mmCIF file of C-alpha atoms and ligand atoms in Angstrom:
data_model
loop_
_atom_site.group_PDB
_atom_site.id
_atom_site.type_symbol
_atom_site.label_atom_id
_atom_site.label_comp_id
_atom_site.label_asym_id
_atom_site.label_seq_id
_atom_site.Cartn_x
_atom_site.Cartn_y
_atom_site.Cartn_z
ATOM 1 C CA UNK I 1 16.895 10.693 2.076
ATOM 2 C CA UNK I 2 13.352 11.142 0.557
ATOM 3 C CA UNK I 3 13.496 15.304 0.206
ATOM 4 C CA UNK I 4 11.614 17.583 2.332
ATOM 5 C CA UNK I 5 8.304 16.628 2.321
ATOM 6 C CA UNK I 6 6.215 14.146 4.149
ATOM 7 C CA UNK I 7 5.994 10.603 2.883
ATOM 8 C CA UNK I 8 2.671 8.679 4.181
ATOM 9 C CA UNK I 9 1.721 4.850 3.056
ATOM 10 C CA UNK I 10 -1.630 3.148 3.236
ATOM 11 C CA UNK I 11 -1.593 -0.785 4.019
ATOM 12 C CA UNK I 12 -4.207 -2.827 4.588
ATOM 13 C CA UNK I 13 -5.689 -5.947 3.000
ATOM 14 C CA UNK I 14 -8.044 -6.143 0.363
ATOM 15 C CA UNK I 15 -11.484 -4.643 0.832
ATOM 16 C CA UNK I 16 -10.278 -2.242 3.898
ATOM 17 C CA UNK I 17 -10.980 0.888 3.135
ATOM 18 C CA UNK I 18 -7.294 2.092 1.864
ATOM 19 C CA UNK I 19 -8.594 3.821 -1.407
ATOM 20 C CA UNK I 20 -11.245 5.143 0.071
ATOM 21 C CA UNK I 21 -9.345 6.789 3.054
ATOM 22 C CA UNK I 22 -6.489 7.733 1.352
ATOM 23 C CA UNK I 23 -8.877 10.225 -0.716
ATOM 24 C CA UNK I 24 -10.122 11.072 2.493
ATOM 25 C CA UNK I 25 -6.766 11.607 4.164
ATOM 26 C CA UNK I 26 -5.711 13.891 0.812
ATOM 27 C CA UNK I 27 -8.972 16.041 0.968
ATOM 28 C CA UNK I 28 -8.233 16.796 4.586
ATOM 29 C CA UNK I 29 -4.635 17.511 4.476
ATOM 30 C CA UNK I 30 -5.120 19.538 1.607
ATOM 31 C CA UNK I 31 -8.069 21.510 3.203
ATOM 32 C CA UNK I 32 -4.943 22.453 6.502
ATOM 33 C CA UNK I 33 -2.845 23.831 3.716
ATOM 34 C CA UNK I 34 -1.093 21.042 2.101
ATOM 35 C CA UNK I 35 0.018 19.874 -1.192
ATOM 36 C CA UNK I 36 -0.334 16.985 -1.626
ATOM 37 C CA UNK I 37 0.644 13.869 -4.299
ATOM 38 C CA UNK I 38 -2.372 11.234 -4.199
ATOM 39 C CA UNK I 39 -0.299 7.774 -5.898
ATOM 40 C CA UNK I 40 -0.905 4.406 -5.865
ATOM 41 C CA UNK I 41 0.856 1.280 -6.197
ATOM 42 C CA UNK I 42 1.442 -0.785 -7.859
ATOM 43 C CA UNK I 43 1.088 1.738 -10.518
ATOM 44 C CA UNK I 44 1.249 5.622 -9.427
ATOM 45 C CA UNK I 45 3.226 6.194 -12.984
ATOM 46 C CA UNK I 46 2.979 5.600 -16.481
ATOM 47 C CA UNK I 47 5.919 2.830 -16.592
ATOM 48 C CA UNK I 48 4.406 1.203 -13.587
ATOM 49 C CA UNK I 49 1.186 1.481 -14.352
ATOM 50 C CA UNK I 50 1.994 -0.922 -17.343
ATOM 51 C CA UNK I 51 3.643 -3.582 -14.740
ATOM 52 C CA UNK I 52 -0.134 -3.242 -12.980
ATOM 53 C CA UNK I 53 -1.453 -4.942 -15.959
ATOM 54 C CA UNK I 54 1.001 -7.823 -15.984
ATOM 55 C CA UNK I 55 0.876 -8.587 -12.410
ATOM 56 C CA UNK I 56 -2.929 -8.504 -11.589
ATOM 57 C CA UNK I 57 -5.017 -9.448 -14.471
ATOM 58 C CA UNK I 58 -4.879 -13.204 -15.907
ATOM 59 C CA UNK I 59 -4.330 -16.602 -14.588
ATOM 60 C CA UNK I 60 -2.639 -16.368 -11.208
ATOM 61 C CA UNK I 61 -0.012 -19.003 -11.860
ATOM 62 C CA UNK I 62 1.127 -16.589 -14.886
ATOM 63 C CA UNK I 63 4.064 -15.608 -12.978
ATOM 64 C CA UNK I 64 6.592 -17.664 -10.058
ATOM 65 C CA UNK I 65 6.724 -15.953 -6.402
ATOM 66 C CA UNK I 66 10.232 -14.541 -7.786
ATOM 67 C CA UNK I 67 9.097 -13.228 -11.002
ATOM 68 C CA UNK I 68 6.399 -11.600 -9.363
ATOM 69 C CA UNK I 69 8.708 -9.804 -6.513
ATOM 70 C CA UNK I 70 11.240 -8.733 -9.716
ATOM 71 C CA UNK I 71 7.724 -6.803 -11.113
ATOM 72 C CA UNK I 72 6.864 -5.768 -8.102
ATOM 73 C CA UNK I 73 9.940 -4.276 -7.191
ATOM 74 C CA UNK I 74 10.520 -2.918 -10.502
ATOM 75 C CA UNK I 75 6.965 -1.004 -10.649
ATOM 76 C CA UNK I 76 8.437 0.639 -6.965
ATOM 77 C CA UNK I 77 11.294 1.983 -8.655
ATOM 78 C CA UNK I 78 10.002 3.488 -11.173
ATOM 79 C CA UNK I 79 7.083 5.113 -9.290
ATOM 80 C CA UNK I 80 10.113 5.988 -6.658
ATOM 81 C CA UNK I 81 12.034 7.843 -9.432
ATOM 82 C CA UNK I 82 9.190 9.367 -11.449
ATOM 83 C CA UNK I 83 6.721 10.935 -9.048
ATOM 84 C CA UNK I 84 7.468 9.910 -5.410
ATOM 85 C CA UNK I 85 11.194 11.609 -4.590
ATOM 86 C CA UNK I 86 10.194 14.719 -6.778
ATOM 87 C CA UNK I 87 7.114 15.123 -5.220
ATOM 88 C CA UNK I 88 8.979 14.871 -2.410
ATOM 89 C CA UNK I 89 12.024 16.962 -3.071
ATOM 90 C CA UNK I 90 9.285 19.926 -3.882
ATOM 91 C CA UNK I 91 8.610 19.885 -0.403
ATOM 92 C CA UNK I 92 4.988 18.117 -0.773
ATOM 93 C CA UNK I 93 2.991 15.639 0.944
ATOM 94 C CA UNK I 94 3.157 12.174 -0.627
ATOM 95 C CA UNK I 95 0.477 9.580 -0.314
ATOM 96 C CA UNK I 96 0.320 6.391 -1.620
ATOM 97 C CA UNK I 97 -2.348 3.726 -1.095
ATOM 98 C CA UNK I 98 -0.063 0.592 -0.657
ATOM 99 C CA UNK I 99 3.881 0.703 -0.923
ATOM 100 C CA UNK I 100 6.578 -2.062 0.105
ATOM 101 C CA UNK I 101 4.907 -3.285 2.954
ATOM 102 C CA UNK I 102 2.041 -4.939 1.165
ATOM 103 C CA UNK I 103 5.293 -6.684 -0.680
ATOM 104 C CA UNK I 104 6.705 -8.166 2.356
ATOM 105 C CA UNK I 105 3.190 -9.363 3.146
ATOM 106 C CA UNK I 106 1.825 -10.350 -0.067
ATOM 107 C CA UNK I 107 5.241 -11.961 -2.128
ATOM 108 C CA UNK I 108 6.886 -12.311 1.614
ATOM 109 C CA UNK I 109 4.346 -14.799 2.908
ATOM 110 C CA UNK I 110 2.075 -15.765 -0.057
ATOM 111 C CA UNK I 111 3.994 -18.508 -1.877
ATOM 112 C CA UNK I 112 6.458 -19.503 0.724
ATOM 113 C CA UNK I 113 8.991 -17.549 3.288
ATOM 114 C CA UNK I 114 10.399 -15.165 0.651
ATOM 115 C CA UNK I 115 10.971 -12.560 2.966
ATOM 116 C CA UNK I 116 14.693 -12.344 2.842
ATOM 117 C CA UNK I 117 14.230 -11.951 -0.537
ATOM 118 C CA UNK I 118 12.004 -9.364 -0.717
ATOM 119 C CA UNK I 119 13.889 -7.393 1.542
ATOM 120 C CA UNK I 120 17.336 -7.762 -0.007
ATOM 121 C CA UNK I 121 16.201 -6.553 -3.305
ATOM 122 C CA UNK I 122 14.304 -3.848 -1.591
ATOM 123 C CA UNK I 123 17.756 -2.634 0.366
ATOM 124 C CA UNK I 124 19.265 -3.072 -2.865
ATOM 125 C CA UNK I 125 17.009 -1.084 -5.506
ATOM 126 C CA UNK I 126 14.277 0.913 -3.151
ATOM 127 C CA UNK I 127 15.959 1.434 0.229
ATOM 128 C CA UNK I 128 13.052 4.039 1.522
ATOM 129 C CA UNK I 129 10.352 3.822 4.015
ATOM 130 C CA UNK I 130 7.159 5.984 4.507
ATOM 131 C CA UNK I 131 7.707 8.460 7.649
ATOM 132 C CA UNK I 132 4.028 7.283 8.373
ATOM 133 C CA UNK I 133 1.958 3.875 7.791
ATOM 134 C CA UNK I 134 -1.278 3.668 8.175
ATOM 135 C CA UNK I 135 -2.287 0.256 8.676
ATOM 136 C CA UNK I 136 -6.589 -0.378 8.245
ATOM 137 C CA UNK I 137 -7.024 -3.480 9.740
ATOM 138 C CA UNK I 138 -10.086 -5.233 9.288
ATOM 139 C CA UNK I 139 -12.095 -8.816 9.639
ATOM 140 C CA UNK I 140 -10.843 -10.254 6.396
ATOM 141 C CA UNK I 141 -14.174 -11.495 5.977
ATOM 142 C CA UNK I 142 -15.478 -8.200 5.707
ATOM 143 C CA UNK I 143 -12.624 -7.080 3.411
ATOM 144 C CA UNK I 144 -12.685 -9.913 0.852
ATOM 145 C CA UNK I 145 -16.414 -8.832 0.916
ATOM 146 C CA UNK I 146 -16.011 -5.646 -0.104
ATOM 147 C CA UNK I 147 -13.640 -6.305 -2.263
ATOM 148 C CA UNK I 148 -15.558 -8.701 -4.136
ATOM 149 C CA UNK I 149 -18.437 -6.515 -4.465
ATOM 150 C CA UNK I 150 -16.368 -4.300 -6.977
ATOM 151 C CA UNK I 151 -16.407 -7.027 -9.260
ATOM 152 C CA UNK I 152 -12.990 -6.171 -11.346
ATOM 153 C CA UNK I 153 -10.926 -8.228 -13.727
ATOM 154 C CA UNK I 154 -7.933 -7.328 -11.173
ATOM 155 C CA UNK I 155 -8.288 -10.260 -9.190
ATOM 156 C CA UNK I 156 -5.585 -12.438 -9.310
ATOM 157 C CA UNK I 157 -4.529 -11.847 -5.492
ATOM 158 C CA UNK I 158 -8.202 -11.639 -4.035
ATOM 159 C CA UNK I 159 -9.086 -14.703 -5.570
ATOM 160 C CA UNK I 160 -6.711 -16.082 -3.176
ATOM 161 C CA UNK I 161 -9.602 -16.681 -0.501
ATOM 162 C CA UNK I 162 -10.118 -16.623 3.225
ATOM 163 C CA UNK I 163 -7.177 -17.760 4.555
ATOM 164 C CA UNK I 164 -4.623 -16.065 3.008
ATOM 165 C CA UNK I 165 -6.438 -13.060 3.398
ATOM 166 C CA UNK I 166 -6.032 -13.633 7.029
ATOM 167 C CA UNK I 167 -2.256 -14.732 6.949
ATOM 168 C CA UNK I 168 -1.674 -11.604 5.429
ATOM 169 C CA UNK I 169 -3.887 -9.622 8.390
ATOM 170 C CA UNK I 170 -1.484 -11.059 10.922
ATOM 171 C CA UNK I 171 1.625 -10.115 8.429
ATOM 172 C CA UNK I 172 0.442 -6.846 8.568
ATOM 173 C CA UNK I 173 0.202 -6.397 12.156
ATOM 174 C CA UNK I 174 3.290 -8.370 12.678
ATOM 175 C CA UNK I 175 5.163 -5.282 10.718
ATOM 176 C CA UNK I 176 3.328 -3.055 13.203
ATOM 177 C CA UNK I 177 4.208 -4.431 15.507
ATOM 178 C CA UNK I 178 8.244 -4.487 15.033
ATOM 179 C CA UNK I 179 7.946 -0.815 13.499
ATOM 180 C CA UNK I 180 5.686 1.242 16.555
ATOM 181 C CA UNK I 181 7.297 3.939 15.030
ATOM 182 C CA UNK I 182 6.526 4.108 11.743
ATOM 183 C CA UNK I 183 3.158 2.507 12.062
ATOM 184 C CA UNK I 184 -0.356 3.731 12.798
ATOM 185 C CA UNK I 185 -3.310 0.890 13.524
ATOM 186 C CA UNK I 186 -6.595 2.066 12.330
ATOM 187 C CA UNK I 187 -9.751 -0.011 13.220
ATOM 188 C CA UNK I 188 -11.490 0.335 9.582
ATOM 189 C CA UNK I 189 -14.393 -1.550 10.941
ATOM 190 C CA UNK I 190 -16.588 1.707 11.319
ATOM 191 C CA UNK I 191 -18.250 4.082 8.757
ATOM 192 C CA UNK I 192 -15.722 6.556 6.614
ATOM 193 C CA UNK I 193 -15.972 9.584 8.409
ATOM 194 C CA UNK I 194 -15.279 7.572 11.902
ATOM 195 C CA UNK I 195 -12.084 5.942 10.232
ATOM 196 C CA UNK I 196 -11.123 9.551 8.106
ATOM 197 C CA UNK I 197 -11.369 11.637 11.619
ATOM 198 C CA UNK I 198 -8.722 9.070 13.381
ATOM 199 C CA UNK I 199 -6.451 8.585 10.568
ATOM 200 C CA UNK I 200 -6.236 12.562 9.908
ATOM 201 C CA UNK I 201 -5.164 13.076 13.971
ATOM 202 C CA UNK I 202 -3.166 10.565 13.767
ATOM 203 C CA UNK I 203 -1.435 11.549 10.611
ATOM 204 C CA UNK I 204 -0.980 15.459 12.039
ATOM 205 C CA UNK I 205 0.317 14.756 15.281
ATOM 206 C CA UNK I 206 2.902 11.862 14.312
ATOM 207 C CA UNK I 207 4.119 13.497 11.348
ATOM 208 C CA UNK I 208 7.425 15.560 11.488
ATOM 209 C CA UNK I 209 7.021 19.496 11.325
HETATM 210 P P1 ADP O 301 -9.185 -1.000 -0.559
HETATM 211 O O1 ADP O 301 -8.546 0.099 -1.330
HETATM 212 O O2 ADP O 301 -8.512 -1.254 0.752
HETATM 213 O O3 ADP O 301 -9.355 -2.259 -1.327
HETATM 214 P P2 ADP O 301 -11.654 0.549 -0.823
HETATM 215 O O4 ADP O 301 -11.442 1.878 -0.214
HETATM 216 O O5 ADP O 301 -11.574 0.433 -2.313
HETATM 217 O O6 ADP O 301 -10.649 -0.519 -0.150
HETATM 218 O O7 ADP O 301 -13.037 -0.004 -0.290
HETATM 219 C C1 ADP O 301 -13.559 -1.257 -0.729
HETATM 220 C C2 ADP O 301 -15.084 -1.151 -0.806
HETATM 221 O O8 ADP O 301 -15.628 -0.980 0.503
HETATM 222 C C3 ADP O 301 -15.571 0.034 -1.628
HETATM 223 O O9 ADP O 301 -16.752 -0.342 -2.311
HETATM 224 C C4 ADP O 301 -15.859 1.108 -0.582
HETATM 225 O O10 ADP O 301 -16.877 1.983 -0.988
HETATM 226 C C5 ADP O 301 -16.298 0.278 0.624
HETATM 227 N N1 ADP O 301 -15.856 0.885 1.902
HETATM 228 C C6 ADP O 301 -14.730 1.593 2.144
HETATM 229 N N2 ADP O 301 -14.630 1.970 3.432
HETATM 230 C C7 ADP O 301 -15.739 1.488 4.048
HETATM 231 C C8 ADP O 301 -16.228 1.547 5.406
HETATM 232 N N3 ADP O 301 -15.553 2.179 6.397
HETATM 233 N N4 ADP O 301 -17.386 0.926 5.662
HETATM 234 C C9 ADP O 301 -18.077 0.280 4.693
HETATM 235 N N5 ADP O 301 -17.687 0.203 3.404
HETATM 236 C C10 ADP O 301 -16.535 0.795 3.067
HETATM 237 P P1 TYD O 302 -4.871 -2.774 -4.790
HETATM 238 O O1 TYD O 302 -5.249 -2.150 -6.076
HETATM 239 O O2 TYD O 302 -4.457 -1.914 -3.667
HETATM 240 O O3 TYD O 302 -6.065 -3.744 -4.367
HETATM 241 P P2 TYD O 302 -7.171 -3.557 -3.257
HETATM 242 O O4 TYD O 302 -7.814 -2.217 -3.506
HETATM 243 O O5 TYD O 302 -8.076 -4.723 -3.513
HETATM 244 O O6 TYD O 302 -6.504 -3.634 -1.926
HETATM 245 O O7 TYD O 302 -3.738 -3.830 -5.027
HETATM 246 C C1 TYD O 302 -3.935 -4.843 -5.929
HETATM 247 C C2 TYD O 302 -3.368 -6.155 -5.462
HETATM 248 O O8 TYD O 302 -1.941 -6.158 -5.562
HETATM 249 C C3 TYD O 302 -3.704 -6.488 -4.025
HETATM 250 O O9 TYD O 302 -4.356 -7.757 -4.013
HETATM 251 C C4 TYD O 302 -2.368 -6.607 -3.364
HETATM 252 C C5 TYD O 302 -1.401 -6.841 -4.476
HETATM 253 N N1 TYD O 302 -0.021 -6.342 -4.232
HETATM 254 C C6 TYD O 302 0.999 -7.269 -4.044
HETATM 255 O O10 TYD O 302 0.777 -8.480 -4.067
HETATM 256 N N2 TYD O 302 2.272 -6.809 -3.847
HETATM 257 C C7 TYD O 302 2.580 -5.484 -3.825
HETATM 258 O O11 TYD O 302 3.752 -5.106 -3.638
HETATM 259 C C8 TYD O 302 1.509 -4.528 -4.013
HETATM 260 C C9 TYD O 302 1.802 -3.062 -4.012
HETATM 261 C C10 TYD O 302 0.227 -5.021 -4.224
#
């Protein structure tokens, strides 16, 4: 059990709009009376925010697939123990732009099947879901666009290309698909207020009261 608040995740690849709507999302949710936590991953605390570093900046055979699920998974935690469950044990409205999901895509599909690996360390050391995911799908063309036009030295998954960016589109809906409940679809190709004004109906009428 997560506590008594709601717990929302954005997933999405690269470039499609997550950060951006995710602000959005918090804005309006706050504006109908919420509080709410606006966290990231990986990152989202200080401890994890230090894994960031090591997993997306430098050469992007630095780590091996299982390495990289180990940091992963250990970032999680500690953003899970820190400022997720308390957040959520005060009774307030988590939101976090990316959570395990984008693991079972990413470190799942990336670098061979690793699935069954990612998701026996997750039972083993994270063993929560969001009550709500908000999946942005988009043309990964358009995404890796975008997300090239930011021009950061985070790069080591975008420079990935084309093709993997689309692998991972049809991992994401693939999750969708096998969890209707706990997933939301959101066309993200349309301007922010479009996407904002779906994902915020969405979000209040599937959300528990
Ligand atoms: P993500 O977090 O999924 O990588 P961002 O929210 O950071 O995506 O958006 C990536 C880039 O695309 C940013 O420069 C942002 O301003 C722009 N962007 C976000 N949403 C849209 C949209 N609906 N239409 C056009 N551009 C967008
Ligand atoms: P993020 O900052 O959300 O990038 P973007 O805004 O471009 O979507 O995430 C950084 C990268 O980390 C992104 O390429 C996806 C990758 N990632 C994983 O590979 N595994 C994970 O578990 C998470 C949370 C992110």
């Amino acid at each position: 059990m997560t506590g008594r608040g709601h717990f929302i995740s954005f997933e999405g690849i690269d470039g499609s709009g997550k950060s951006t709507q995710a602000r959005l999302l918090a804005q309006n949710l706050r504006d109908a009376g919420h509080v709410v936590t606006l966290t990231r991953e990986p990152g989202g605390s200080p401890g994890a925010e230090e894994i960031r570093r090591l997993v997306l900046e430098g050469d992007p055979g630095r780590w091996s697939a299982e390495t990289e699920i180990l940091l992963f998974t250990a970032a999680r935690r500690d953003h899970l123990e820190k400022i997720i469950r308390p957040a959520l044990a005060r009774g307030e409205t988590v939101i976090t732009d990316r959570f395990a999901d984008s693991t079972r895509v990413y470190q799942g599909i990336t670098r061979g099947d690793l699935r069954a690996t990612v998701d026996r360390l997750h039972d083993l050391m994270i063993a929560t879901e969001p009550a709500l995911t908000l999946l942005i799908d988009i043309d990964p063309a358009t995404g890796l666009s975008r997300a090239v036009a930011r021009r950061t030295s985070e790069r080591r998954f975008e420079d990935m290309g084309l093709a993997m960016q689309s692998a991972m589109r049809a991992g994401f809906l693939a999750l969708a698909q096998a969890n209707p409940a706990r997933f939301a679809v959101i066309d993200g190709a349309r301007p922010p207020e479009a996407v904002a004004e779906d994902i915020l109906r969405s979000a209040l009428a599937r959300l528990p009261r």
